[in-house]
Amino acid sequence: MSKFISFTYNHDQLFAESASLIEIAKEFGTPCYVYSRAALVAAYQEFNRAFAGRDHLICYAVKANSNLAILNILACLGSGFDIVSGGELQRVLKAGGDPQKIVFSGVGKNQDEMRMALTAGILCFNVESEMELLSLNQLAKEMDKIAPVSLRVNPDVDAKTHPYISTGLKENKFGIPMAEAERIYHTAAHELPHVRITGLDCHIGSQLTEIDPFIEASNKMLALLDRLEKQGICIEHLDLGGGLGISYSQESPPSIKDYVTALCNSVGQRKQRILIEPGRSLVGNTGLLLTRVEYLKHAPHRNFAIVDAAMNDLMRPALYDAYHEILPVVKKSSEVNNTYQVVGPVCETGDFLGHDRQLSLTKDDLLAVMSAGAYGMSMSSNYNTRPRAAEIMVDGHAIHLIRARETVEQLIASEKILD
Ligand SMILES: *Cc1c(COP(=O)(O)O)cnc(C)c1O
């Protein structure tokens, strides 16, 4: 089965489920993100099924793609959420997410965000430092509440992924060092009456394509969990983080099923509820970025295809030198291929979507930048005063606009010239 279960060619024309991308471009313009509801539901169900009879909660990492429609579809399927800001909390609540299924991660939660989360009654705070723990205890005291906490422990394992998205090495800023975890759990249990220990958490990085680092981290967490339980500290849930990779080109990450099964096996007979925080593996291959060729430029040593999407729309190539497959929306019969640098209009040499792509192009052709469902729209910006792209969700034949294209008026509305 292709990794793009919902994006397939029919008579040489690329479709999103049963909707024509040509029609979508005509109606909503380009660039735009196009997501498949069926692909999203399928990915969630694959996770859910893999847990079989085990007590578990899938907490979708909202930062991967935070559109309300996506959050709502997942909430309706029973998903929980992993948030990293007060803004994401507001989105999840607005989308109908259950506060009792929200975990709050991040190294720098501020007072307002913590207050909002305590008021909402979230499942737990994934606390990343001793100072944060003390601060949360103090705030909960002022609010006459008890904050549920899980310590995010840094297991010091090499996720073998891009250094910018590797988070579980001891030199990274994330989590509490393993050597300090027990002491801080004791502080939480015995000295801080306004926090209640509920769990244990780790997250070692993103776009992992091997199972071993996950299991290594899980085993370290389990050893800690067993030690804590022996000391009378009760752990209700074990949160093993997110990070499962997807296939952008040649990678062959473990399947969702194999990944979940391996996690469950490592936990073995223990009774704790298992939480995971997948982002990319839920949404990455459920979306594409649709763009149009503006100009072709044949320079002496290179051919450029200048398209209307840019690094502000999809930052991953510029930020991580990430690869995204680029497909023609209409396959041409002609065999006249050129090697193109697919670039955007932004004034940066780093503004590219793909290097050295074999394509047969003419002006106004549509291209689909694949695997753009995760960390695409959510990382987009207004650099060069470019309004952010529209977002569309396809459901069978139905085409829903789930975020209108921004306007320049909206961009400058809160700016002011000196009196
Ligand atoms: C980003 C993040 C995730 C999700 O990572 P993916 O690679 O998208 O699965 C999960 N947990 C935490 C704490 C994160 O920061």
Short mmCIF file of C-alpha atoms and ligand atoms in Angstrom, two decimals:
data_model
loop_
_atom_site.label_atom_id
_atom_site.label_comp_id
_atom_site.label_asym_id
_atom_site.label_seq_id
_atom_site.Cartn_x
_atom_site.Cartn_y
_atom_site.Cartn_z
CA MET A 1 0.00 0.00 0.00
CA SER A 2 1.28 3.47 -0.86
CA LYS A 3 2.03 5.76 2.06
CA PHE A 4 -0.39 8.27 0.53
CA ILE A 5 -3.55 6.28 1.05
CA SER A 6 -5.81 9.19 0.07
CA PHE A 7 -3.73 10.87 -2.63
CA THR A 8 -3.80 8.82 -5.80
CA TYR A 9 -3.76 9.28 -9.56
CA ASN A 10 -6.85 8.64 -11.62
CA HIS A 11 -6.28 8.90 -15.38
CA ASP A 12 -3.00 10.72 -14.72
CA GLN A 13 -4.65 13.31 -12.50
CA LEU A 14 -3.90 13.53 -8.78
CA PHE A 15 -6.89 13.38 -6.45
CA ALA A 16 -7.40 13.92 -2.73
CA GLU A 17 -9.86 11.11 -1.93
CA SER A 18 -12.51 11.73 -4.61
CA ALA A 19 -11.83 15.43 -5.00
CA SER A 20 -9.88 16.85 -7.91
CA LEU A 21 -6.89 18.97 -6.92
CA ILE A 22 -7.40 20.98 -10.11
CA GLU A 23 -10.89 21.90 -8.91
CA ILE A 24 -9.60 22.76 -5.45
CA ALA A 25 -6.96 25.08 -6.93
CA LYS A 26 -9.59 26.69 -9.14
CA GLU A 27 -11.98 27.33 -6.29
CA PHE A 28 -9.62 28.27 -3.45
CA GLY A 29 -6.44 29.38 -5.17
CA THR A 30 -2.87 28.40 -4.41
CA PRO A 31 -0.86 27.87 -2.36
CA CYS A 32 -3.15 25.82 -0.14
CA TYR A 33 -2.87 22.88 2.18
CA VAL A 34 -5.13 19.93 1.38
CA TYR A 35 -5.83 17.29 4.02
CA SER A 36 -7.69 13.98 3.85
CA ARG A 37 -10.15 13.17 6.59
CA ALA A 38 -10.07 9.46 5.74
CA ALA A 39 -6.29 9.31 6.03
CA LEU A 40 -6.39 11.07 9.40
CA VAL A 41 -9.05 8.74 10.77
CA ALA A 42 -7.17 5.71 9.45
CA ALA A 43 -3.93 6.77 11.16
CA TYR A 44 -5.69 7.35 14.49
CA GLN A 45 -7.51 4.01 14.27
CA GLU A 46 -4.25 2.23 13.50
CA PHE A 47 -2.76 3.58 16.73
CA ASN A 48 -5.90 2.82 18.69
CA ARG A 49 -6.26 -0.74 17.40
CA ALA A 50 -2.62 -1.52 18.07
CA PHE A 51 -3.18 -1.03 21.80
CA ALA A 52 -5.76 -3.82 21.73
CA GLY A 53 -7.20 -4.36 25.24
CA ARG A 54 -4.62 -2.24 27.03
CA ASP A 55 -5.51 0.86 29.04
CA HIS A 56 -4.10 3.71 26.95
CA LEU A 57 -4.55 7.29 25.81
CA ILE A 58 -3.33 8.71 22.52
CA CYS A 59 -2.47 12.36 23.09
CA TYR A 60 -2.11 13.99 19.69
CA ALA A 61 0.77 16.51 19.70
CA VAL A 62 -1.13 19.62 18.69
CA LYS A 63 1.91 21.52 17.47
CA ALA A 64 2.19 19.22 14.44
CA ASN A 65 -1.00 20.71 13.00
CA SER A 66 -3.35 22.70 15.15
CA ASN A 67 -6.25 23.45 12.80
CA LEU A 68 -9.54 23.26 14.72
CA ALA A 69 -11.08 20.86 12.19
CA ILE A 70 -8.24 18.39 12.69
CA LEU A 71 -8.46 18.70 16.47
CA ASN A 72 -12.23 18.23 16.32
CA ILE A 73 -12.02 15.09 14.17
CA LEU A 74 -9.53 13.60 16.61
CA ALA A 75 -11.54 14.69 19.66
CA CYS A 76 -14.62 12.94 18.20
CA LEU A 77 -12.56 9.76 17.82
CA GLY A 78 -11.73 9.93 21.54
CA SER A 79 -8.22 11.28 21.18
CA GLY A 80 -6.41 13.14 23.91
CA PHE A 81 -3.99 16.00 23.27
CA ASP A 82 -0.44 16.99 24.10
CA ILE A 83 -0.19 20.78 24.25
CA VAL A 84 2.81 23.06 24.61
CA SER A 85 1.16 26.46 25.15
CA GLY A 86 -1.90 28.21 26.50
CA GLY A 87 -2.85 28.97 22.91
CA GLU A 88 -2.93 25.28 22.08
CA LEU A 89 -5.04 24.68 25.19
CA GLN A 90 -7.59 27.20 23.96
CA ARG A 91 -7.65 25.55 20.55
CA VAL A 92 -8.24 22.09 21.99
CA LEU A 93 -11.06 23.30 24.25
CA LYS A 94 -12.64 25.21 21.36
CA ALA A 95 -12.44 22.09 19.18
CA GLY A 96 -14.33 20.05 21.77
CA GLY A 97 -11.36 18.26 23.35
CA ASP A 98 -11.86 16.74 26.80
CA PRO A 99 -9.69 18.55 29.40
CA GLN A 100 -9.25 15.25 31.23
CA LYS A 101 -7.40 13.98 28.16
CA ILE A 102 -4.93 16.87 27.92
CA VAL A 103 -1.28 16.69 28.93
CA PHE A 104 0.73 19.90 29.01
CA SER A 105 4.40 19.66 27.90
CA GLY A 106 7.08 22.29 27.38
CA VAL A 107 10.10 23.70 29.22
CA GLY A 108 8.77 27.21 29.71
CA LYS A 109 5.13 27.19 30.78
CA ASN A 110 4.31 30.64 32.17
CA GLN A 111 1.99 31.56 35.04
CA ASP A 112 -0.94 32.49 32.81
CA GLU A 113 -0.70 29.23 30.91
CA MET A 114 -0.51 27.18 34.10
CA ARG A 115 -3.46 29.06 35.56
CA MET A 116 -5.53 28.44 32.46
CA ALA A 117 -4.69 24.73 32.53
CA LEU A 118 -5.49 24.42 36.25
CA THR A 119 -8.81 26.12 35.67
CA ALA A 120 -9.62 23.84 32.75
CA GLY A 121 -8.76 20.76 34.84
CA ILE A 122 -6.28 19.01 32.56
CA LEU A 123 -5.11 15.42 33.02
CA CYS A 124 -1.55 16.38 33.88
CA PHE A 125 1.36 18.77 33.63
CA ASN A 126 4.50 17.22 32.19
CA VAL A 127 6.93 19.11 34.41
CA GLU A 128 10.38 19.72 32.98
CA SER A 129 12.35 21.23 35.86
CA GLU A 130 12.40 21.46 39.64
CA MET A 131 11.81 25.20 39.48
CA GLU A 132 8.72 24.67 37.35
CA LEU A 133 7.45 22.14 39.89
CA LEU A 134 7.85 24.61 42.77
CA SER A 135 6.23 27.36 40.79
CA LEU A 136 3.28 25.15 39.86
CA ASN A 137 2.83 24.08 43.48
CA GLN A 138 2.78 27.73 44.57
CA LEU A 139 0.26 28.73 41.90
CA ALA A 140 -2.00 25.76 42.68
CA LYS A 141 -1.89 26.77 46.34
CA GLU A 142 -2.97 30.31 45.50
CA MET A 143 -5.81 28.89 43.44
CA ASP A 144 -6.70 26.36 46.12
CA LYS A 145 -6.16 23.50 43.70
CA ILE A 146 -4.03 20.39 43.40
CA ALA A 147 -2.02 20.16 40.19
CA PRO A 148 -1.64 16.68 38.68
CA VAL A 149 1.98 16.22 37.61
CA SER A 150 4.18 13.87 35.72
CA LEU A 151 7.91 14.53 35.56
CA ARG A 152 9.41 14.58 32.10
CA VAL A 153 12.62 12.72 32.58
CA ASN A 154 15.45 12.92 30.10
CA PRO A 155 16.52 9.32 29.52
CA ASP A 156 19.76 10.27 27.72
CA VAL A 157 19.28 8.11 24.64
CA ASP A 158 20.33 8.95 21.12
CA ALA A 159 17.24 9.21 18.94
CA LYS A 160 19.44 9.09 15.81
CA THR A 161 17.48 11.85 14.12
CA HIS A 162 18.17 15.43 12.97
CA PRO A 163 19.96 17.30 15.81
CA TYR A 164 17.32 20.07 15.84
CA ILE A 165 14.58 17.55 16.64
CA SER A 166 16.53 15.31 18.99
CA THR A 167 15.41 16.00 22.55
CA GLY A 168 16.38 13.04 24.73
CA LEU A 169 20.13 13.50 25.10
CA LYS A 170 21.42 14.85 28.39
CA GLU A 171 22.83 17.95 26.65
CA ASN A 172 19.35 18.91 25.33
CA LYS A 173 17.28 21.51 27.18
CA PHE A 174 14.38 19.10 27.72
CA GLY A 175 13.35 17.17 30.79
CA ILE A 176 14.79 16.45 34.20
CA PRO A 177 18.11 14.58 34.30
CA MET A 178 17.67 10.93 35.18
CA ALA A 179 20.08 11.31 38.12
CA GLU A 180 17.81 13.91 39.73
CA ALA A 181 14.44 12.35 38.97
CA GLU A 182 14.04 10.30 42.15
CA ARG A 183 14.96 13.17 44.44
CA ILE A 184 12.49 15.50 42.71
CA TYR A 185 9.74 12.87 42.84
CA HIS A 186 10.32 12.68 46.58
CA THR A 187 10.11 16.44 46.87
CA ALA A 188 6.84 16.38 44.94
CA ALA A 189 5.45 13.54 47.04
CA HIS A 190 6.46 14.77 50.49
CA GLU A 191 7.02 18.50 50.43
CA LEU A 192 4.61 19.99 47.94
CA PRO A 193 0.99 19.54 49.06
CA HIS A 194 -0.47 21.26 46.00
CA VAL A 195 0.87 18.84 43.43
CA ARG A 196 -0.20 15.24 43.03
CA ILE A 197 2.05 12.78 41.23
CA THR A 198 0.16 10.97 38.50
CA GLY A 199 2.73 9.82 36.00
CA LEU A 200 6.14 9.55 34.46
CA ASP A 201 6.98 10.99 31.05
CA CYS A 202 9.66 11.11 28.39
CA HIS A 203 9.98 12.26 24.78
CA ILE A 204 13.25 11.70 22.98
CA GLY A 205 12.80 13.40 19.64
CA SER A 206 10.98 13.46 16.36
CA GLN A 207 11.10 11.62 13.03
CA LEU A 208 12.64 8.51 14.55
CA THR A 209 12.91 5.74 11.99
CA GLU A 210 14.03 2.93 14.31
CA ILE A 211 12.30 1.24 17.24
CA ASP A 212 15.42 0.66 19.37
CA PRO A 213 15.80 4.17 20.84
CA PHE A 214 12.12 4.13 21.90
CA ILE A 215 12.60 0.83 23.67
CA GLU A 216 15.85 1.93 25.26
CA ALA A 217 14.06 5.01 26.62
CA SER A 218 11.06 2.96 27.73
CA ASN A 219 13.26 0.51 29.60
CA LYS A 220 15.02 3.32 31.44
CA MET A 221 11.64 4.84 32.37
CA LEU A 222 10.37 1.47 33.56
CA ALA A 223 13.42 0.91 35.75
CA LEU A 224 12.77 4.32 37.31
CA LEU A 225 9.06 3.55 37.67
CA ASP A 226 9.84 0.31 39.50
CA ARG A 227 12.23 2.11 41.85
CA LEU A 228 9.64 4.79 42.58
CA GLU A 229 6.91 2.27 43.29
CA LYS A 230 9.21 0.43 45.72
CA GLN A 231 9.62 3.72 47.57
CA GLY A 232 5.87 4.09 47.81
CA ILE A 233 5.46 6.63 45.03
CA CYS A 234 2.51 5.56 42.95
CA ILE A 235 2.65 6.09 39.19
CA GLU A 236 -0.71 5.89 37.42
CA HIS A 237 0.43 6.41 33.88
CA LEU A 238 3.54 6.07 31.79
CA ASP A 239 3.81 8.60 28.97
CA LEU A 240 6.29 7.41 26.35
CA GLY A 241 6.14 10.56 24.22
CA GLY A 242 5.82 10.92 20.47
CA GLY A 243 8.36 10.90 17.72
CA LEU A 244 7.53 8.02 15.41
CA GLY A 245 8.79 8.99 11.95
CA ILE A 246 7.06 8.86 8.61
CA SER A 247 8.36 8.10 5.14
CA TYR A 248 9.18 11.31 3.25
CA SER A 249 11.28 9.54 0.63
CA GLN A 250 13.37 6.41 1.24
CA GLU A 251 12.95 6.11 5.02
CA SER A 252 11.23 2.99 6.24
CA PRO A 253 10.08 3.72 9.78
CA PRO A 254 8.40 0.98 11.78
CA SER A 255 4.67 0.67 11.22
CA ILE A 256 2.37 2.21 13.81
CA LYS A 257 1.34 -1.29 14.83
CA ASP A 258 4.90 -2.56 15.29
CA TYR A 259 5.85 0.56 17.22
CA VAL A 260 2.89 0.37 19.62
CA THR A 261 3.29 -3.38 20.04
CA ALA A 262 6.97 -2.95 20.94
CA LEU A 263 6.08 -0.29 23.51
CA CYS A 264 3.37 -2.48 25.04
CA ASN A 265 5.76 -5.44 25.19
CA SER A 266 8.37 -3.38 26.97
CA VAL A 267 5.82 -2.32 29.58
CA GLY A 268 4.88 -5.98 29.97
CA GLN A 269 2.55 -6.94 32.83
CA ARG A 270 2.68 -3.59 34.60
CA LYS A 271 -0.72 -2.10 35.21
CA GLN A 272 -0.04 1.54 34.37
CA ARG A 273 -2.04 3.25 31.69
CA ILE A 274 0.18 3.95 28.66
CA LEU A 275 0.12 7.39 27.08
CA ILE A 276 1.78 8.34 23.82
CA GLU A 277 2.07 11.74 22.15
CA PRO A 278 2.24 11.20 18.37
CA GLY A 279 2.15 14.23 16.11
CA ARG A 280 3.85 13.68 12.77
CA SER A 281 2.89 10.00 12.46
CA LEU A 282 -0.81 10.92 12.83
CA VAL A 283 -0.99 13.81 10.37
CA GLY A 284 2.20 13.96 8.29
CA ASN A 285 1.09 11.90 5.34
CA THR A 286 -2.52 13.07 5.51
CA GLY A 287 -1.77 16.45 3.91
CA LEU A 288 -0.10 18.06 0.91
CA LEU A 289 0.75 21.58 -0.13
CA LEU A 290 -0.74 22.51 -3.47
CA THR A 291 1.22 25.09 -5.45
CA ARG A 292 1.33 26.53 -8.95
CA VAL A 293 4.31 27.13 -11.21
CA GLU A 294 4.69 30.87 -11.76
CA TYR A 295 7.80 30.95 -13.91
CA LEU A 296 10.44 28.69 -15.34
CA LYS A 297 13.94 30.03 -15.50
CA HIS A 298 16.61 28.21 -17.41
CA ALA A 299 19.95 29.55 -16.15
CA PRO A 300 23.22 28.24 -17.63
CA HIS A 301 23.84 25.63 -14.95
CA ARG A 302 20.46 25.16 -13.32
CA ASN A 303 16.79 25.18 -14.10
CA PHE A 304 14.50 26.89 -11.65
CA ALA A 305 10.80 26.30 -11.24
CA ILE A 306 9.51 29.29 -9.32
CA VAL A 307 6.28 28.33 -7.56
CA ASP A 308 3.79 30.32 -5.51
CA ALA A 309 4.47 28.46 -2.24
CA ALA A 310 7.55 29.38 -0.26
CA MET A 311 9.56 28.78 2.90
CA ASN A 312 7.04 30.83 4.87
CA ASP A 313 4.36 28.26 3.92
CA LEU A 314 6.50 25.16 4.41
CA MET A 315 9.60 25.79 6.46
CA ARG A 316 10.95 22.26 6.79
CA PRO A 317 13.22 22.28 3.71
CA ALA A 318 14.82 25.59 4.72
CA LEU A 319 15.04 24.68 8.42
CA TYR A 320 16.17 21.05 8.36
CA ASP A 321 17.08 20.57 4.71
CA ALA A 322 14.09 18.23 4.78
CA TYR A 323 12.98 16.32 1.70
CA HIS A 324 9.39 16.44 0.48
CA GLU A 325 8.31 14.50 -2.58
CA ILE A 326 6.96 16.82 -5.28
CA LEU A 327 4.39 15.35 -7.66
CA PRO A 328 2.80 16.84 -10.75
CA VAL A 329 -0.97 17.16 -10.36
CA VAL A 330 -1.31 16.19 -14.02
CA LYS A 331 1.12 13.56 -15.26
CA LYS A 332 2.34 14.40 -18.72
CA SER A 333 2.80 11.81 -21.41
CA SER A 334 5.79 13.68 -22.83
CA GLU A 335 9.13 12.42 -21.66
CA VAL A 336 10.84 15.84 -21.75
CA ASN A 337 12.00 16.00 -18.16
CA ASN A 338 14.31 18.62 -16.79
CA THR A 339 16.13 18.74 -13.49
CA TYR A 340 14.56 21.57 -11.53
CA GLN A 341 15.28 23.51 -8.39
CA VAL A 342 11.77 24.08 -7.07
CA VAL A 343 11.90 27.44 -5.30
CA GLY A 344 9.55 30.04 -3.86
CA PRO A 345 9.35 33.81 -4.32
CA VAL A 346 10.88 34.72 -0.93
CA CYS A 347 14.13 36.68 -0.91
CA GLU A 348 16.35 34.01 0.64
CA THR A 349 18.54 31.41 -1.03
CA GLY A 350 17.22 28.99 1.59
CA ASP A 351 13.76 29.41 0.08
CA PHE A 352 13.40 26.11 -1.72
CA LEU A 353 10.90 23.28 -1.61
CA GLY A 354 13.00 20.74 -3.46
CA HIS A 355 16.40 20.39 -5.14
CA ASP A 356 17.19 18.52 -8.35
CA ARG A 357 13.71 17.23 -9.16
CA GLN A 358 12.99 15.52 -12.46
CA LEU A 359 9.85 17.19 -13.73
CA SER A 360 8.20 18.06 -16.99
CA LEU A 361 6.84 21.56 -16.43
CA THR A 362 5.14 24.44 -18.15
CA LYS A 363 3.94 27.71 -16.69
CA ASP A 364 0.79 27.41 -14.51
CA ASP A 365 1.21 23.69 -13.86
CA LEU A 366 0.10 22.52 -10.42
CA LEU A 367 2.47 20.66 -8.12
CA ALA A 368 1.73 18.75 -4.93
CA VAL A 369 4.36 18.94 -2.19
CA MET A 370 3.67 15.70 -0.34
CA SER A 371 3.87 14.70 3.34
CA ALA A 372 3.07 18.26 4.39
CA GLY A 373 0.39 17.52 6.99
CA ALA A 374 2.76 17.86 9.96
CA TYR A 375 4.86 20.92 10.81
CA GLY A 376 3.71 22.60 7.61
CA MET A 377 0.95 25.08 8.32
CA SER A 378 1.74 25.08 12.03
CA MET A 379 5.26 26.41 11.39
CA SER A 380 4.24 28.85 8.68
CA SER A 381 4.89 32.56 9.00
CA ASN A 382 4.13 35.85 7.32
CA TYR A 383 7.70 36.49 6.20
CA ASN A 384 7.78 38.84 3.21
CA THR A 385 4.23 39.89 4.24
CA ARG A 386 2.83 36.79 2.63
CA PRO A 387 -0.66 35.96 3.90
CA ARG A 388 -0.78 32.39 5.11
CA ALA A 389 -2.20 29.72 2.84
CA ALA A 390 -5.76 28.43 2.90
CA GLU A 391 -6.40 24.99 4.39
CA ILE A 392 -8.83 22.51 2.91
CA MET A 393 -10.16 19.23 4.28
CA VAL A 394 -11.44 16.70 1.79
CA ASP A 395 -13.99 14.11 2.89
CA GLY A 396 -14.90 11.81 0.03
CA HIS A 397 -16.24 14.12 -2.68
CA ALA A 398 -16.80 16.97 -0.22
CA ILE A 399 -14.32 19.82 -0.07
CA HIS A 400 -14.33 21.92 3.10
CA LEU A 401 -12.47 25.15 3.58
CA ILE A 402 -11.14 24.81 7.15
CA ARG A 403 -9.07 27.98 7.18
CA ALA A 404 -9.55 30.85 4.79
CA ARG A 405 -6.51 32.37 3.15
CA GLU A 406 -5.26 35.29 5.21
CA THR A 407 -5.56 38.80 3.84
CA VAL A 408 -2.97 41.55 4.01
CA GLU A 409 -5.54 43.64 5.92
CA GLN A 410 -5.57 41.01 8.65
CA LEU A 411 -1.79 40.99 8.77
CA ILE A 412 -1.42 44.69 9.37
CA ALA A 413 -4.61 45.28 11.38
CA SER A 414 -2.86 45.56 14.74
CA GLU A 415 0.07 47.68 13.57
CA LYS A 416 0.20 51.41 14.20
CA ILE A 417 1.98 54.41 12.76
CA LEU A 418 3.31 56.91 15.34
CA ASP A 419 0.95 59.85 16.00
C1 LIG B 1 6.75 17.62 19.39
C2 LIG B 1 6.43 16.74 20.53
C3 LIG B 1 5.72 15.55 20.31
C4 LIG B 1 5.32 15.06 18.94
O1 LIG B 1 6.42 14.68 18.16
P1 LIG B 1 6.15 13.98 16.75
O2 LIG B 1 7.51 13.73 16.23
O3 LIG B 1 5.40 14.94 15.90
O4 LIG B 1 5.40 12.73 17.01
C5 LIG B 1 5.35 14.81 21.42
N1 LIG B 1 5.69 15.19 22.68
C6 LIG B 1 6.39 16.33 22.91
C7 LIG B 1 6.71 16.69 24.31
C8 LIG B 1 6.78 17.13 21.85
O5 LIG B 1 7.47 18.24 22.10
#
